Coordinates of C-alpha atoms in Angstrom, one line a residue:
M956 CA -127.8 -66.6 103.0
L957 CA -128.6 -65.7 99.4
K958 CA -128.2 -62.0 98.9
K959 CA -131.6 -60.5 98.0
H960 CA -130.6 -56.9 97.4
Q961 CA -128.2 -55.2 95.0
W962 CA -125.5 -52.6 95.9
W963 CA -127.6 -49.8 94.4
Q964 CA -130.5 -50.7 96.7
E965 CA -128.6 -50.9 99.9
G966 CA -126.1 -48.1 99.2
V967 CA -125.9 -44.3 99.4
V968 CA -125.0 -42.4 96.2
Y969 CA -123.0 -39.2 96.4
Q970 CA -123.2 -36.8 93.4
I971 CA -120.1 -34.9 92.4
Y972 CA -120.3 -31.9 90.2
P973 CA -116.7 -32.3 88.9
R974 CA -116.0 -28.6 88.1
S975 CA -116.6 -27.8 91.8
F976 CA -115.4 -30.7 93.9
Q977 CA -111.6 -30.4 93.9
D978 CA -109.0 -28.8 91.6
G979 CA -106.1 -31.1 91.2
N980 CA -103.9 -29.0 88.8
G981 CA -104.4 -25.4 90.0
D982 CA -106.5 -24.0 87.1
G983 CA -109.5 -23.0 89.2
V984 CA -111.7 -25.9 87.9
G985 CA -112.2 -29.3 89.5
D986 CA -111.0 -32.4 87.8
L987 CA -110.6 -36.2 88.0
A988 CA -107.2 -35.9 89.8
G989 CA -109.0 -33.7 92.4
I990 CA -111.7 -36.3 92.9
R991 CA -109.0 -39.0 93.5
Q992 CA -107.4 -36.8 96.2
R993 CA -110.7 -36.8 98.1
L994 CA -111.7 -40.5 97.8
D995 CA -110.5 -41.1 101.4
Y996 CA -113.0 -38.5 102.6
L997 CA -115.8 -40.1 100.7
A998 CA -114.8 -43.5 102.2
W999 CA -114.7 -42.0 105.7
L1000 CA -118.2 -40.5 105.1
G1001 CA -119.4 -44.0 104.2
V1002 CA -120.9 -43.5 100.7
D1003 CA -121.2 -46.5 98.5
A1004 CA -121.2 -44.9 95.1
I1005 CA -120.2 -41.7 93.4
W1006 CA -122.1 -40.2 90.5
I1007 CA -120.0 -37.8 88.4
S1008 CA -121.7 -35.2 86.2
P1009 CA -120.5 -35.1 82.6
I1010 CA -116.7 -35.2 81.9
Y1011 CA -116.8 -35.8 78.2
P1012 CA -115.2 -33.5 75.5
S1013 CA -117.5 -30.5 75.1
P1014 CA -117.5 -26.8 74.0
M1015 CA -119.1 -26.2 77.5
A1016 CA -122.0 -24.2 76.3
D1017 CA -123.9 -26.0 79.1
F1018 CA -120.9 -27.1 81.1
G1019 CA -120.6 -30.7 79.7
Y1020 CA -124.2 -31.4 78.9
D1021 CA -123.3 -30.5 75.3
V1022 CA -121.2 -33.5 74.4
S1023 CA -118.9 -33.5 71.3
N1024 CA -117.4 -37.0 71.9
Y1025 CA -119.0 -39.7 74.0
T1026 CA -116.0 -41.9 74.4
D1027 CA -113.3 -39.6 75.7
I1028 CA -112.5 -37.2 78.6
H1029 CA -112.4 -33.4 78.3
P1030 CA -108.8 -32.2 78.8
L1031 CA -110.1 -29.8 81.5
F1032 CA -110.9 -32.9 83.6
G1033 CA -107.9 -35.1 82.6
T1034 CA -107.5 -38.1 80.4
L1035 CA -108.9 -41.6 80.0
D1036 CA -105.9 -42.8 82.0
D1037 CA -106.9 -40.4 84.8
F1038 CA -110.4 -41.8 84.6
D1039 CA -109.2 -45.4 84.7
A1040 CA -107.1 -44.6 87.8
L1041 CA -110.0 -42.9 89.5
L1042 CA -112.2 -45.9 88.8
A1043 CA -109.6 -48.4 90.1
E1044 CA -109.0 -46.4 93.3
A1045 CA -112.8 -46.0 93.9
H1046 CA -113.2 -49.8 93.4
A1047 CA -110.3 -50.5 95.7
R1048 CA -112.1 -48.6 98.5
G1049 CA -115.3 -50.5 97.8
M1050 CA -117.1 -47.7 96.1
R1051 CA -118.9 -47.8 92.8
L1052 CA -118.8 -45.2 90.0
I1053 CA -121.8 -44.0 88.1
L1054 CA -121.2 -41.9 85.0
D1055 CA -123.5 -39.2 83.8
F1056 CA -124.7 -40.1 80.3
V1057 CA -126.4 -37.5 78.0
P1058 CA -128.3 -39.3 75.2
N1059 CA -131.0 -36.8 74.3
H1060 CA -128.8 -34.3 72.5
T1061 CA -125.3 -33.7 71.5
S1062 CA -123.2 -30.5 71.0
D1063 CA -123.7 -28.8 67.7
Q1064 CA -119.9 -29.4 67.4
H1065 CA -120.3 -33.1 67.4
P1066 CA -119.2 -34.7 64.1
W1067 CA -122.6 -36.4 63.8
F1068 CA -124.3 -33.0 63.7
A1069 CA -121.8 -31.6 61.2
E1070 CA -122.7 -34.4 58.9
S1071 CA -126.4 -34.2 59.5
R1072 CA -126.6 -30.5 58.7
A1073 CA -124.4 -30.8 55.6
S1074 CA -127.2 -31.9 53.3
R1075 CA -130.5 -33.6 53.2
D1076 CA -129.0 -36.7 51.5
N1077 CA -126.1 -37.2 53.9
P1078 CA -126.0 -40.7 55.5
K1079 CA -126.7 -39.0 58.9
H1080 CA -129.3 -36.6 57.5
D1081 CA -132.0 -38.0 59.9
W1082 CA -129.8 -38.5 63.0
Y1083 CA -131.3 -35.3 64.4
I1084 CA -134.8 -33.8 64.3
W1085 CA -135.2 -31.7 61.2
R1086 CA -138.5 -30.2 59.9
D1087 CA -139.4 -27.9 57.1
P1088 CA -140.6 -24.4 58.0
A1089 CA -144.2 -23.7 58.7
P1090 CA -146.1 -22.1 55.7
D1091 CA -145.3 -18.7 57.1
G1092 CA -141.6 -19.6 57.2
G1093 CA -141.5 -19.8 61.0
P1094 CA -140.8 -22.8 63.3
P1095 CA -142.7 -26.1 62.5
N1096 CA -144.7 -26.0 65.7
N1097 CA -144.9 -24.2 69.1
W1098 CA -142.4 -26.3 71.1
L1099 CA -140.3 -24.3 73.5
S1100 CA -136.7 -24.6 74.7
S1101 CA -136.2 -25.3 78.4
F1102 CA -133.7 -22.5 78.3
G1103 CA -136.2 -20.0 76.9
G1104 CA -137.5 -19.1 73.4
S1105 CA -138.4 -21.4 70.6
G1106 CA -137.2 -25.0 70.6
W1107 CA -136.5 -24.7 66.8
Q1108 CA -133.4 -23.2 65.2
Y1109 CA -133.3 -22.5 61.4
D1110 CA -130.3 -23.8 59.5
A1111 CA -129.6 -22.1 56.2
T1112 CA -127.6 -24.9 54.7
R1113 CA -130.4 -27.4 54.9
G1114 CA -133.2 -24.8 54.7
Q1115 CA -134.8 -26.5 57.6
Y1116 CA -135.3 -26.2 61.4
Y1117 CA -133.7 -28.5 63.9
Y1118 CA -135.2 -29.1 67.3
H1119 CA -133.3 -28.4 70.6
A1120 CA -135.0 -29.0 73.9
F1121 CA -132.3 -26.9 75.6
L1122 CA -129.7 -24.6 74.0
K1123 CA -129.5 -24.1 70.2
E1124 CA -126.0 -25.5 70.7
Q1125 CA -127.6 -28.8 71.9
P1126 CA -129.5 -30.3 69.0
D1127 CA -131.7 -33.2 69.9
L1128 CA -130.9 -36.6 68.4
N1129 CA -133.6 -38.5 66.5
W1130 CA -134.1 -41.6 68.8
R1131 CA -136.7 -43.0 66.4
N1132 CA -133.7 -43.8 64.1
P1133 CA -132.3 -47.3 64.9
A1134 CA -128.8 -46.2 63.8
V1135 CA -128.9 -43.5 66.5
Q1136 CA -129.9 -46.0 69.1
D1137 CA -127.1 -48.4 68.0
A1138 CA -124.5 -45.6 68.2
M1139 CA -125.5 -44.5 71.6
L1140 CA -125.6 -48.1 72.9
D1141 CA -122.1 -48.5 71.6
A1142 CA -121.0 -45.4 73.6
M1143 CA -122.6 -46.9 76.7
R1144 CA -120.8 -50.2 76.0
F1145 CA -117.5 -48.4 75.8
W1146 CA -117.8 -47.3 79.4
L1147 CA -119.3 -50.5 80.7
D1148 CA -116.3 -52.4 79.2
R1149 CA -114.1 -49.9 81.0
G1150 CA -115.7 -50.9 84.3
V1151 CA -118.2 -48.2 85.2
D1152 CA -120.9 -49.5 87.5
G1153 CA -123.8 -47.6 86.0
F1154 CA -125.2 -44.5 84.4
R1155 CA -127.3 -41.6 85.4
I1156 CA -129.3 -41.0 82.2
D1157 CA -129.9 -37.3 81.6
V1158 CA -133.5 -36.2 80.7
I1159 CA -134.4 -39.7 79.8
W1160 CA -138.1 -38.9 79.5
H1161 CA -137.3 -36.5 76.6
L1162 CA -135.8 -39.1 74.2
I1163 CA -138.8 -39.7 72.0
K1164 CA -140.9 -36.9 70.5
D1165 CA -144.4 -37.0 69.0
E1166 CA -144.2 -38.4 65.5
D1167 CA -146.8 -36.0 64.2
F1168 CA -145.2 -33.0 65.9
R1169 CA -148.4 -31.7 67.3
H1170 CA -148.6 -28.3 69.0
N1171 CA -148.2 -28.4 72.8
P1172 CA -151.2 -27.1 74.8
D1173 CA -151.2 -24.0 77.0
N1174 CA -150.3 -24.5 80.7
P1175 CA -153.3 -23.3 82.7
E1176 CA -151.1 -22.8 85.8
Y1177 CA -148.5 -20.7 84.1
E1178 CA -147.2 -17.6 85.8
A1179 CA -144.4 -15.4 84.5
H1180 CA -142.0 -16.1 87.4
M1181 CA -141.8 -19.8 86.2
G1182 CA -139.9 -18.9 83.1
E1183 CA -141.1 -18.7 79.5
H1184 CA -140.5 -22.4 79.0
R1185 CA -143.3 -23.3 81.4
R1186 CA -145.9 -21.4 79.3
L1187 CA -146.8 -24.6 77.5
L1188 CA -147.3 -28.2 78.7
S1189 CA -144.6 -30.6 77.4
T1190 CA -147.3 -33.0 76.2
Y1191 CA -145.9 -33.9 72.8
N1192 CA -142.1 -33.4 73.2
T1193 CA -141.6 -35.5 76.3
D1194 CA -142.9 -38.7 78.0
R1195 CA -144.0 -40.3 74.7
P1196 CA -145.1 -44.0 75.0
E1197 CA -142.3 -45.2 72.7
V1198 CA -139.6 -44.0 75.0
H1199 CA -140.0 -47.2 77.0
D1200 CA -138.9 -49.3 74.0
V1201 CA -135.7 -47.3 73.9
I1202 CA -135.2 -47.7 77.6
A1203 CA -135.7 -51.5 77.3
R1204 CA -132.8 -51.6 74.8
M1205 CA -130.6 -49.8 77.3
R1206 CA -131.6 -52.2 80.1
E1207 CA -131.0 -55.2 77.9
L1208 CA -127.4 -53.9 77.4
L1209 CA -126.8 -53.3 81.1
D1210 CA -128.2 -56.7 82.0
H1211 CA -125.3 -58.3 80.0
Y1212 CA -122.9 -56.9 82.6
P1213 CA -122.9 -58.1 86.2
D1214 CA -124.0 -55.7 89.0
R1215 CA -124.7 -52.6 86.7
M1216 CA -127.5 -50.2 87.0
M1217 CA -129.0 -47.0 85.6
V1218 CA -131.0 -44.2 87.1
G1219 CA -133.1 -42.0 85.0
E1220 CA -133.5 -38.2 85.4
I1221 CA -137.3 -37.8 85.1
Y1222 CA -139.4 -34.8 86.3
L1223 CA -142.9 -36.2 86.2
P1224 CA -145.8 -36.7 88.5
V1225 CA -145.5 -39.9 90.5
E1226 CA -148.2 -41.8 88.6
R1227 CA -146.1 -41.2 85.4
L1228 CA -142.7 -41.6 87.0
V1229 CA -143.3 -45.1 88.2
T1230 CA -144.0 -46.3 84.6
Y1231 CA -140.3 -45.9 84.0
Y1232 CA -139.6 -49.0 86.1
G1233 CA -141.0 -50.8 83.1
T1234 CA -142.9 -54.1 83.4
G1235 CA -140.8 -56.7 85.1
A1236 CA -137.2 -55.8 84.4
G1237 CA -137.4 -53.7 81.3
G1238 CA -137.1 -50.2 82.7
V1239 CA -134.5 -48.1 84.5
H1240 CA -133.5 -49.5 87.9
L1241 CA -134.2 -46.1 89.6
P1242 CA -136.4 -43.4 88.1
F1243 CA -135.2 -40.4 90.1
N1244 CA -137.9 -39.3 92.6
F1245 CA -137.5 -35.5 93.0
Q1246 CA -140.6 -34.9 95.2
L1247 CA -138.6 -33.6 98.1
I1248 CA -136.9 -31.1 95.8
G1249 CA -140.0 -29.7 94.3
M1250 CA -142.6 -29.6 97.1
A1251 CA -143.2 -27.3 100.0
W1252 CA -141.4 -28.2 103.1
D1253 CA -144.5 -29.1 105.1
P1254 CA -145.0 -32.2 107.2
V1255 CA -148.6 -32.8 106.0
L1256 CA -147.5 -32.7 102.3
I1257 CA -144.4 -34.8 103.0
R1258 CA -146.4 -37.5 104.7
A1259 CA -148.8 -37.6 101.9
A1260 CA -146.1 -37.7 99.3
I1261 CA -144.3 -40.6 100.9
D1262 CA -147.5 -42.6 101.2
Q1263 CA -148.5 -41.8 97.6
Y1264 CA -145.1 -42.9 96.3
E1265 CA -145.0 -46.1 98.3
A1266 CA -148.5 -47.0 97.1
A1267 CA -147.7 -46.2 93.4
L1268 CA -144.5 -48.3 93.2
P1269 CA -144.9 -51.5 91.2
P1270 CA -144.0 -54.8 93.0
H1271 CA -140.5 -54.8 91.3
G1272 CA -139.9 -51.1 91.8
W1273 CA -137.2 -50.0 94.4
P1274 CA -137.8 -46.5 95.8
N1275 CA -135.3 -43.6 95.9
W1276 CA -135.1 -40.1 97.3
V1277 CA -133.2 -36.9 96.5
L1278 CA -132.9 -33.7 98.5
G1279 CA -130.7 -31.7 96.0
N1280 CA -128.7 -31.7 92.8
H1281 CA -126.8 -29.5 90.4
D1282 CA -130.0 -28.1 88.9
N1283 CA -131.8 -26.9 92.0
H1284 CA -131.4 -24.6 95.0
R1285 CA -129.5 -26.3 97.9
I1286 CA -131.6 -27.8 100.6
A1287 CA -130.1 -25.4 103.2
S1288 CA -131.4 -22.5 101.2
R1289 CA -134.8 -24.0 100.6
V1290 CA -135.6 -25.0 104.2
G1291 CA -133.2 -23.0 106.3
A1292 CA -130.1 -24.0 108.2
A1293 CA -132.2 -24.9 111.3
Q1294 CA -133.9 -27.8 109.4
T1295 CA -130.9 -29.2 107.6
R1296 CA -130.5 -31.9 110.2
L1297 CA -134.1 -32.9 109.9
A1298 CA -133.7 -33.1 106.2
A1299 CA -130.6 -35.3 106.5
M1300 CA -132.5 -37.8 108.8
L1301 CA -135.5 -37.8 106.4
L1302 CA -133.3 -38.5 103.4
L1303 CA -131.3 -41.3 105.0
T1304 CA -134.1 -43.2 106.8
L1305 CA -136.8 -43.4 104.2
R1306 CA -137.1 -46.7 102.3
G1307 CA -135.0 -46.8 99.2
T1308 CA -131.8 -45.5 97.8
P1309 CA -130.8 -41.9 98.9
T1310 CA -128.7 -39.6 96.6
L1311 CA -126.7 -37.0 98.4
Y1312 CA -125.5 -33.8 96.6
Y1313 CA -121.9 -32.8 97.4
G1314 CA -121.6 -30.2 100.2
D1315 CA -125.1 -30.8 101.6
E1316 CA -123.5 -32.9 104.3
L1317 CA -121.9 -29.6 105.5
G1318 CA -125.0 -27.5 105.1
M1319 CA -123.6 -25.6 102.2
A1320 CA -126.1 -23.0 101.0
D1321 CA -126.7 -21.2 97.7
V1322 CA -123.9 -18.7 97.0
P1323 CA -125.0 -15.2 95.7
I1324 CA -123.9 -14.7 92.1
S1325 CA -123.5 -11.2 90.8
P1326 CA -124.5 -10.4 87.2
Q1327 CA -120.9 -10.2 86.3
Q1328 CA -120.2 -13.7 87.7
V1329 CA -123.0 -15.6 86.0
Q1330 CA -121.8 -18.6 84.2
D1331 CA -125.1 -20.5 83.7
P1332 CA -126.7 -20.1 80.3
L1333 CA -130.2 -20.6 81.8
E1334 CA -129.7 -17.5 84.0
K1335 CA -128.3 -15.6 81.0
N1336 CA -131.3 -16.4 78.9
M1337 CA -133.9 -15.8 81.6
P1338 CA -132.3 -13.5 84.1
G1339 CA -133.8 -12.4 87.4
L1340 CA -136.3 -15.2 87.9
G1341 CA -134.2 -17.2 90.3
L1342 CA -133.8 -20.1 87.9
G1343 CA -130.0 -19.9 87.6
R1344 CA -128.1 -22.9 88.8
D1345 CA -124.8 -21.3 89.6
P1346 CA -125.7 -20.7 93.3
A1347 CA -125.9 -24.4 93.9
R1348 CA -122.7 -25.3 92.1
S1349 CA -120.1 -23.3 94.1
P1350 CA -116.8 -25.0 95.1
M1351 CA -116.7 -27.6 97.8
Q1352 CA -115.6 -26.2 101.2
W1353 CA -112.7 -28.3 102.5
D1354 CA -111.0 -26.1 105.0
D1355 CA -110.4 -22.5 106.1
S1356 CA -107.4 -21.8 103.8
V1357 CA -107.6 -19.6 100.7
N1358 CA -110.4 -20.8 98.4
A1359 CA -111.4 -23.3 101.1
G1360 CA -108.8 -25.8 99.9
F1361 CA -110.6 -26.3 96.6
S1362 CA -107.9 -24.6 94.4
T1363 CA -104.7 -22.6 94.5
A1364 CA -106.2 -20.4 91.7
E1365 CA -109.3 -18.3 91.6
P1366 CA -112.2 -20.7 91.4
W1367 CA -114.5 -20.7 88.4
L1368 CA -117.4 -19.7 90.6
P1369 CA -117.1 -17.6 93.8
M1370 CA -116.6 -19.3 97.2
A1371 CA -119.3 -19.0 99.9
A1372 CA -118.6 -16.2 102.4
D1373 CA -118.9 -18.6 105.3
Y1374 CA -116.4 -21.2 104.1
R1375 CA -113.9 -20.5 106.9
D1376 CA -116.5 -21.8 109.4
V1377 CA -118.5 -24.2 107.2
N1378 CA -116.0 -26.7 105.9
V1379 CA -115.0 -30.3 106.1
R1380 CA -112.0 -29.8 108.4
A1381 CA -114.0 -27.8 111.0
Q1382 CA -117.0 -30.1 111.1
A1383 CA -114.8 -33.2 111.2
R1384 CA -113.4 -31.9 114.4
D1385 CA -116.8 -31.1 115.9
P1386 CA -118.5 -34.4 117.1
H1387 CA -121.9 -32.6 117.0
S1388 CA -121.6 -31.2 113.5
L1389 CA -124.0 -31.7 110.6
L1390 CA -121.2 -33.7 108.9
H1391 CA -121.0 -36.1 111.7
L1392 CA -124.8 -36.5 111.7
Y1393 CA -124.6 -37.5 108.0
R1394 CA -121.8 -39.9 108.7
K1395 CA -123.6 -41.5 111.6
L1396 CA -126.8 -41.8 109.5
I1397 CA -124.9 -43.4 106.7
H1398 CA -123.1 -45.9 109.0
L1399 CA -126.4 -46.7 110.7
R1400 CA -127.7 -47.9 107.4
D1401 CA -124.8 -50.3 107.2
D1402 CA -125.5 -51.5 110.8
W1403 CA -129.3 -51.9 110.5
D1404 CA -130.9 -53.9 107.7
A1405 CA -134.2 -52.2 108.8
L1406 CA -132.9 -48.9 107.5
A1407 CA -131.1 -50.2 104.4
I1408 CA -133.7 -52.6 103.1
G1409 CA -136.5 -52.8 105.6
R1410 CA -140.2 -52.2 105.1
Y1411 CA -141.8 -48.8 105.5
R1412 CA -144.9 -48.3 107.6
G1413 CA -146.4 -44.9 108.5
F1414 CA -146.7 -43.9 112.2
S1415 CA -149.3 -41.3 113.2
A1416 CA -147.5 -38.8 115.4
G1417 CA -149.3 -35.4 115.2
A1418 CA -149.8 -32.7 112.7
Q1419 CA -146.3 -31.2 112.8
L1420 CA -144.5 -34.5 112.8
V1421 CA -143.5 -37.1 110.3
G1422 CA -143.2 -40.6 111.7
Y1423 CA -142.7 -44.0 110.2
L1424 CA -141.4 -47.5 111.2
R1425 CA -138.6 -49.3 109.4
E1426 CA -138.8 -53.0 109.9
H1427 CA -136.8 -56.1 108.9
E1428 CA -137.1 -59.5 110.5
N1429 CA -136.5 -58.8 114.2
E1430 CA -135.4 -55.2 113.7
R1431 CA -137.9 -52.5 114.4
L1432 CA -136.9 -48.8 114.2
L1433 CA -139.2 -45.8 114.7
V1434 CA -138.2 -42.5 113.0
L1435 CA -139.8 -39.3 114.3
L1436 CA -139.2 -35.9 112.8
N1437 CA -140.5 -32.7 114.4
F1438 CA -141.1 -30.0 111.8
D1439 CA -142.2 -27.4 114.4
T1440 CA -140.0 -24.9 116.2
A1441 CA -141.8 -25.9 119.5
Q1442 CA -141.2 -29.0 121.5
Q1443 CA -143.6 -31.9 120.8
V1444 CA -144.6 -34.7 123.1
V1445 CA -145.2 -37.9 121.2
D1446 CA -147.5 -40.7 122.5
L1447 CA -145.9 -43.9 121.4
G1448 CA -149.0 -45.9 121.9
D1449 CA -148.2 -49.6 121.6
L1450 CA -144.5 -48.9 121.1
L1451 CA -144.0 -49.1 124.8
C1452 CA -140.3 -49.1 125.2
G1453 CA -136.9 -48.8 123.5
E1454 CA -133.9 -46.5 123.2
I1455 CA -132.7 -43.7 121.1
L1456 CA -130.2 -44.8 118.5
L1457 CA -129.6 -41.4 117.1
S1458 CA -130.9 -37.8 117.5
T1459 CA -130.3 -35.0 115.1
S1460 CA -128.7 -33.2 118.1
L1461 CA -126.2 -36.1 118.4
K1462 CA -126.6 -35.8 122.2
R1463 CA -129.3 -38.4 123.1
E1464 CA -127.8 -41.7 122.0
G1465 CA -128.8 -44.6 124.3
E1466 CA -131.5 -42.6 126.1
P1467 CA -134.3 -44.9 127.2
V1468 CA -137.8 -44.4 125.8
A1469 CA -141.1 -45.5 127.3
Q1470 CA -144.7 -44.6 126.3
T1471 CA -144.0 -40.9 125.5
L1472 CA -141.1 -39.1 123.9
L1473 CA -140.2 -35.4 124.1
L1474 CA -138.8 -33.9 120.9
D1475 CA -137.2 -30.5 120.7
G1476 CA -138.0 -28.1 117.9
F1477 CA -136.7 -29.3 114.5
E1478 CA -135.4 -32.5 116.2
G1479 CA -135.5 -35.9 114.7
V1480 CA -134.8 -39.2 116.4
I1481 CA -134.4 -42.9 115.5
V1482 CA -135.8 -45.2 118.2
R1483 CA -135.0 -48.9 118.5
A1484 CA -138.1 -50.7 119.7
S1485 CA -137.1 -53.3 122.2
C1486 CA -140.6 -54.5 123.3
N1487 CA -144.0 -55.0 121.6

């Protein structure tokens, strides 16, 4: 039978924040050798692809998202040979490797920026976004940095301001310049030729800015706790129509290589998000859908969000879902430990490609970071607002030894206090652990096409429940998730009989179901319908 779906549609993606996954050389920071050491774990878990956050040479002002060379590896993480070895070993285990790509901005230490700031007649003078001061000598407009303060930094050498959407050490590239586009496509081609299977494109909706540099309007919903950067709407410095032309060039490049893909980081409302699929095959394969990260953990809102997203998808658009990443509080801290199992079943049974953040399979929670331990420049610039990302980037908890088996040296961020109990070794030994639930869910996706590629159809199951059917050919599975602390009796209606394939408790497998089903508080089940 002709294969109708790609690996990135059927598979599960696992995000690795390399500084925090596994230290292979004893310096307290994770690296490529460390990731290689843990590939067997990832194969056992069953994930199909790993996405690695930036590993390029960088001054580390923003921990790798300030790139000074797009075609090499930072010595902290290893060498190009180490990368090639990791890629080969991942492929040998049947896993794909997705590389984080950061095209919106470089480090201010990148040679391109050194040339650009040198003079106004340098060949690269317009590779970045430069503007003359306003009549009063201040910034050219009111655009803000996502890390606080103005998005403009004055440079005395040129007598102009350059724009930085993030830190001043991260000047934005001028993507309206065809030479910039060509250079960045060459960098992508370097890694594609090396064999990477795809890219996660950082802040892709930022790439093009308003050509008239109009002021951004006030945000009518702004409150101080959101951070200064939310005071204005990003109307003119993000999500400009011309960005889709740039994305089309990236897609054209990827389409010259077999089985490659790109996923775009995009924080936009659903109706804008889905435009990044492009028309036909001209957009990103997966515009990241962050709804489950940003919304209240409420069954009514979640049901509505799923239905809205499904309705908004273009015919060629493949859905995707995310519970956590390196920029947001961990799911266990957002919804509470009692609901992490429910969250796992939701993520891994919705239609589309799920992305799992390292450690969420253990129920790792945010780690308290004292002011003296803060590493994140976002927290340093806007302290005390809860915006810092360090708590969600703590080292992976492998076992109950010193530093949880992550490193023989003091880790770059503190370990969680509970690591002696919450770790891979302990949960691998416990057949009813959260880790085993994740593993069973992932393997069920391999066993059932209905979960991997099947249709989605909502199922009305009560105010405190989220229910839906996943169907493919003769397979029909019902997912029921109880968001209430109390037990719930579900009337199955015309779904008259079946059996439980999996419960979040990992204790009801094979239990027969007919007409009604009792769910415990915060319990989820997958039911195989065997009649009607």
